[in-house]
Backbone as numpy.savetxt, mean C-alpha at the origin, in Angstrom:
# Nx Ny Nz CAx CAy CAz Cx Cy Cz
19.28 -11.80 17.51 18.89 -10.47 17.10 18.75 -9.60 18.35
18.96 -8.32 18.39 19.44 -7.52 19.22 17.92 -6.74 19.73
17.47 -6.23 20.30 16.69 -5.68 20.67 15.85 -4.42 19.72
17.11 -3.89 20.05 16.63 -2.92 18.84 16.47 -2.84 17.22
17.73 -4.47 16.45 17.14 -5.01 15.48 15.72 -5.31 15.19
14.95 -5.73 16.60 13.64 -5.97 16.74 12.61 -4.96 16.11
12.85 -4.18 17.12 12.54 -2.92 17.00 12.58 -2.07 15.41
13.59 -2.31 15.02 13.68 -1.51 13.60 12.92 -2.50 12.45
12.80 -3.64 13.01 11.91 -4.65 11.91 10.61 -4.59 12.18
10.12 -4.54 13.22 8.54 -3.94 13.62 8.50 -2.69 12.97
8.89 -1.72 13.03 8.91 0.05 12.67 9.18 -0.05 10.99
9.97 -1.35 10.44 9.80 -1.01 9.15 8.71 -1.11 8.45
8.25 -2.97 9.07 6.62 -3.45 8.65 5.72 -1.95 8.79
5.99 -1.25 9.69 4.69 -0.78 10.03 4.92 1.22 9.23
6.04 1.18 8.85 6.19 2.29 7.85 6.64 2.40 6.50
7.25 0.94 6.14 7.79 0.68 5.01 8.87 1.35 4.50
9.35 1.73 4.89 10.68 2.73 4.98 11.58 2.87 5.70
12.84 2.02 5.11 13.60 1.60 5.84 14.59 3.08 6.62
14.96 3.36 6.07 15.40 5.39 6.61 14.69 5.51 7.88
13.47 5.84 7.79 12.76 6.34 8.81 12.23 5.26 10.10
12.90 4.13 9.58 12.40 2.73 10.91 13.38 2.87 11.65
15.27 3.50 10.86 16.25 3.33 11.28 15.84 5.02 12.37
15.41 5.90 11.76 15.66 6.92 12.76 14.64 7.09 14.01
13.47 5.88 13.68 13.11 6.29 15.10 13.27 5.19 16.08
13.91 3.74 15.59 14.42 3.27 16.38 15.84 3.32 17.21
17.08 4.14 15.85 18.52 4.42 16.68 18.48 5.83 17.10
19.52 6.33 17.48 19.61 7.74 17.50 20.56 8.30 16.43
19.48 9.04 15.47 20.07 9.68 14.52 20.19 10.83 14.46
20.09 11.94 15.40 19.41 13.33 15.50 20.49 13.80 15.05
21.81 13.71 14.77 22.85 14.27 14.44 23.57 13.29 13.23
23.11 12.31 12.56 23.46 12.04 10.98 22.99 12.78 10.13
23.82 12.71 9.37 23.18 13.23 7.58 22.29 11.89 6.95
21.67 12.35 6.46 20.73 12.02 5.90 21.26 10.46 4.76
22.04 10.70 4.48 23.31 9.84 3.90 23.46 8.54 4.86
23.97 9.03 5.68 24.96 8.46 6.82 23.45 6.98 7.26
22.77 7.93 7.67 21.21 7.34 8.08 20.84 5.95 7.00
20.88 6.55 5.39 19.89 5.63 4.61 21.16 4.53 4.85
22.29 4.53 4.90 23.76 3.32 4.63 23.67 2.67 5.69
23.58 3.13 6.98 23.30 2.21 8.00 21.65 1.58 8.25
20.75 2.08 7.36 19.44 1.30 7.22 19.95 0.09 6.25
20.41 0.63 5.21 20.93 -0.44 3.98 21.83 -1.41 4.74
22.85 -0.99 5.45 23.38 -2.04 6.40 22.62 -3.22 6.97
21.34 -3.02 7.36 20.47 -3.64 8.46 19.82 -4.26 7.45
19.46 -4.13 6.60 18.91 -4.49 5.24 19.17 -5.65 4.98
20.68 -5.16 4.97 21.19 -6.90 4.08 22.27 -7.48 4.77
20.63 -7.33 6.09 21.75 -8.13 7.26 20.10 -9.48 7.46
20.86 -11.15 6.78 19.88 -11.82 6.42 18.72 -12.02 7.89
20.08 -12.12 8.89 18.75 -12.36 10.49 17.39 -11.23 10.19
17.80 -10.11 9.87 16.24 -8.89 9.58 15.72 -9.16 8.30
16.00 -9.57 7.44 15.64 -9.57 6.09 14.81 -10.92 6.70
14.94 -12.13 7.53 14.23 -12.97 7.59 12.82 -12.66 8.06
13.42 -11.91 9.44 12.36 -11.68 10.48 11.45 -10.37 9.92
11.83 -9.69 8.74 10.98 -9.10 8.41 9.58 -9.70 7.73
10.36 -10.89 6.62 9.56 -11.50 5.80 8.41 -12.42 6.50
9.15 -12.84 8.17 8.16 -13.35 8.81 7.33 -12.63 9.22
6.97 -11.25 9.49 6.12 -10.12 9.80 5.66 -9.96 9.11
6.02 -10.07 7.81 4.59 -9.71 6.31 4.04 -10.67 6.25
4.32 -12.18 6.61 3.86 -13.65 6.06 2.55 -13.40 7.62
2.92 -13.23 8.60 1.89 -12.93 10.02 1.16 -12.11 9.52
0.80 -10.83 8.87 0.58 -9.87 8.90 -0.42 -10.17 7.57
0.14 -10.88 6.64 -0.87 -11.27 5.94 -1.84 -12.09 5.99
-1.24 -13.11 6.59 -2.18 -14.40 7.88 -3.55 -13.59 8.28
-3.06 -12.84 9.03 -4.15 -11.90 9.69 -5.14 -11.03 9.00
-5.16 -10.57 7.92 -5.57 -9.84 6.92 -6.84 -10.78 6.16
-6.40 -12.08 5.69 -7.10 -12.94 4.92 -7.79 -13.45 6.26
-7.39 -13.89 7.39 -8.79 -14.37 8.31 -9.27 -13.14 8.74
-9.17 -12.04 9.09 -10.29 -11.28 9.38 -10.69 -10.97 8.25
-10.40 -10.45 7.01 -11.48 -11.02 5.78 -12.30 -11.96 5.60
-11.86 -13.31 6.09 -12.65 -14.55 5.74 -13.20 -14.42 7.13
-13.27 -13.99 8.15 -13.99 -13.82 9.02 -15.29 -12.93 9.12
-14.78 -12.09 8.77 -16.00 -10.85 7.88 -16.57 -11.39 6.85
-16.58 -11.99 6.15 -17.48 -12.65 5.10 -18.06 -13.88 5.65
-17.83 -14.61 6.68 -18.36 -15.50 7.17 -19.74 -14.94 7.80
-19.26 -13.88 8.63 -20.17 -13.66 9.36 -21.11 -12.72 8.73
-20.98 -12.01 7.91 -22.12 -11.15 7.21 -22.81 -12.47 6.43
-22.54 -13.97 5.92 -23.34 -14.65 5.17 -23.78 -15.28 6.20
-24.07 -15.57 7.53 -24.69 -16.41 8.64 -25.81 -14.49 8.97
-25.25 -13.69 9.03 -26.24 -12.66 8.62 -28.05 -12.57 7.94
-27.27 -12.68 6.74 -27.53 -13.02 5.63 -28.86 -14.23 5.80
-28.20 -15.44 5.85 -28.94 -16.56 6.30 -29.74 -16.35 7.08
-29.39 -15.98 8.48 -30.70 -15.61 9.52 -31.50 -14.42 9.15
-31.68 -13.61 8.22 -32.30 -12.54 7.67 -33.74 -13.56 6.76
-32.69 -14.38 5.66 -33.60 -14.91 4.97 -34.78 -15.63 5.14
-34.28 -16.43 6.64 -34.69 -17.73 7.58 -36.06 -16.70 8.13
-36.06 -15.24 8.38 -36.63 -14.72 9.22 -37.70 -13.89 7.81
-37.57 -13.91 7.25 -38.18 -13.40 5.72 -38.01 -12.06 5.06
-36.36 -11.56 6.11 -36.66 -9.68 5.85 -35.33 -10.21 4.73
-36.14 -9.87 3.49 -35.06 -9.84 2.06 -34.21 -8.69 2.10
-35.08 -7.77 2.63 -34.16 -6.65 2.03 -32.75 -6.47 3.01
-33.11 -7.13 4.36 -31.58 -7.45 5.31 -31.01 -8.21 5.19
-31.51 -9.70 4.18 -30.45 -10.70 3.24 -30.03 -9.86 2.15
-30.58 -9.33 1.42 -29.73 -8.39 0.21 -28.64 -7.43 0.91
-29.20 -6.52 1.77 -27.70 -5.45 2.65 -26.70 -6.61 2.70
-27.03 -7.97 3.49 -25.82 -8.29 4.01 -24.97 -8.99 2.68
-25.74 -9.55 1.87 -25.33 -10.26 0.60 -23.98 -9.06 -0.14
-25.03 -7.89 -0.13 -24.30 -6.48 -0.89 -22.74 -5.96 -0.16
-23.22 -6.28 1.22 -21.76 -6.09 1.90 -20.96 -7.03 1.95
-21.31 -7.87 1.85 -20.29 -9.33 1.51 -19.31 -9.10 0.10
-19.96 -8.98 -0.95 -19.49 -8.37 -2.62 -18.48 -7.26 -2.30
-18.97 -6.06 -1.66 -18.09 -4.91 -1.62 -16.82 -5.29 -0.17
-17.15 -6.18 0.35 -15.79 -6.35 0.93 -14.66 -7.27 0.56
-15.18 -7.99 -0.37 -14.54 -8.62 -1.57 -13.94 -8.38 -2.69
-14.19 -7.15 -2.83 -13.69 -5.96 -3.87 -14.62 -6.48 -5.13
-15.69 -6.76 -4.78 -16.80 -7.03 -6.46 -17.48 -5.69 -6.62
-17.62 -4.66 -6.19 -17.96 -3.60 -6.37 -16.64 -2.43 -6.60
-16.97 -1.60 -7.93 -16.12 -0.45 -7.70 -17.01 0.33 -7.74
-16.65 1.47 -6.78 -17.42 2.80 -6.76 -16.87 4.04 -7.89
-17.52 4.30 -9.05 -16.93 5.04 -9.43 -17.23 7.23 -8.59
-16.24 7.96 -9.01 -16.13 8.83 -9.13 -16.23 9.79 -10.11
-16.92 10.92 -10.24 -16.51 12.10 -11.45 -15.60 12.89 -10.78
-14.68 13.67 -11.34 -13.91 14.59 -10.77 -14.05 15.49 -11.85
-14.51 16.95 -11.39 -14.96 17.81 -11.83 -13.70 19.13 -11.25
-13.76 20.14 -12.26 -12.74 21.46 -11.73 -13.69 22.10 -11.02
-13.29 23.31 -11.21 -13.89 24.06 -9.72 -14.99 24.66 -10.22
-16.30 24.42 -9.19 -17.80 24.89 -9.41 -18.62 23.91 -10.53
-17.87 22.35 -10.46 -18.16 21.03 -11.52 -18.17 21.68 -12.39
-17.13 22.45 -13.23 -16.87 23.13 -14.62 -15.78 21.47 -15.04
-15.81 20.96 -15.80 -14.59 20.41 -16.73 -13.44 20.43 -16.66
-12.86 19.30 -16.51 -11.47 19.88 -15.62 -10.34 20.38 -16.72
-9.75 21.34 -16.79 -8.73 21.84 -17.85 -7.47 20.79 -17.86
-7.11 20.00 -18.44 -5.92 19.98 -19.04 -5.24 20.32 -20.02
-4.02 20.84 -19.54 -3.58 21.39 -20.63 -2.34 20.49 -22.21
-2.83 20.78 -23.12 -1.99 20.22 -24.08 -0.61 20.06 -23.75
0.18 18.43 -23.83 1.63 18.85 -23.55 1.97 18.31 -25.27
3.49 18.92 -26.01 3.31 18.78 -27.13 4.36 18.40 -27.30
5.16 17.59 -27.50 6.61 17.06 -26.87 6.97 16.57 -28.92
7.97 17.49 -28.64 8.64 16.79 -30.35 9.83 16.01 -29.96
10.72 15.16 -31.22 11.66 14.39 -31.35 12.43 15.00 -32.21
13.88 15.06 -32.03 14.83 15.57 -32.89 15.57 14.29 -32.81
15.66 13.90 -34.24 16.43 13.09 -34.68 18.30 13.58 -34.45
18.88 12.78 -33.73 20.45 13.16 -33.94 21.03 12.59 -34.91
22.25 13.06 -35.89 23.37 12.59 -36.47 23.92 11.64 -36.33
23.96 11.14 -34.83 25.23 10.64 -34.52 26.23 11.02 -34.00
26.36 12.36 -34.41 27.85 12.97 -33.97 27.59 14.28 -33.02
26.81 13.83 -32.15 26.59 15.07 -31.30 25.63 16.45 -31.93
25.05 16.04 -33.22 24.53 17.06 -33.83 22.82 16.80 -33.87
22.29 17.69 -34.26 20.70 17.37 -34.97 21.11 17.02 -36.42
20.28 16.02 -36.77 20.59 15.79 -38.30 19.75 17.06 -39.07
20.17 17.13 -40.47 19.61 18.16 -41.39 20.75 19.21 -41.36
21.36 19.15 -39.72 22.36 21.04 -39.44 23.53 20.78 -40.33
């Protein structure tokens, strides 16, 4: 793999868009926009990048789940030495942040229009016309 193959497989992981990995890793300042997405699609389903990409999401997710499981480790040894020490209410924070970085908490939202008035939507009223068959509305 070529250098700048490199390059355009790092820039995709990290924008998800293969178009725009291709233009800021080659020089595109003078393609059409066309020209650009066919030679990304080129690189695409070219298997050496299609590998080395999949190995960048498989790393990338690696990393994600241990600093998660790292962060939950360490807020429950928190936690523990809070309890050990008798301040509950700094075993409950850390307990509570443990849950919400786990996604066991949703925060909800109201979304209100302007001056928390009710937000207007408006009626959409969408009918069906039955066709003929023959290029017509039936009934005509």
């Amino acid at each position: 793999m070529t250098p700048k193959q490199e390059a355009f497989c790092l820039a995709y992981i990290e924008l998800g868009n293969a178009s725009e990995a291709y233009r800021q890793v080659y020089d595109a300042n003078r393609m059409k926009p066309e020209t650009v997405n066919r030679k990304a699609k080129e690189l695409m389903d070219n298997g050496k990048i299609t590998a080395r990409i999949a190995e960048l999401r498989r790393v990338a997710a690696e990393a994600a789940t241990l600093t998660l499981e790292t962060h939950l480790k360490a807020l429950a040894e928190l936690r523990n030495e809070a309890r050990k020490l008798g301040q509950m209410s700094a075993a409950i924070n850390a307990e509570v942040s443990r849950g919400k970085a786990a996604g066991l908490y949703i925060q909800k939202q109201e979304v209100t229009g302007k001056d928390g008035q009710p937000l207007h939507i408006p009626e959409i009223i969408v009918n069906f016309v039955k066709s003929n068959g023959e290029g017509g509305i039936a009934g005509e």
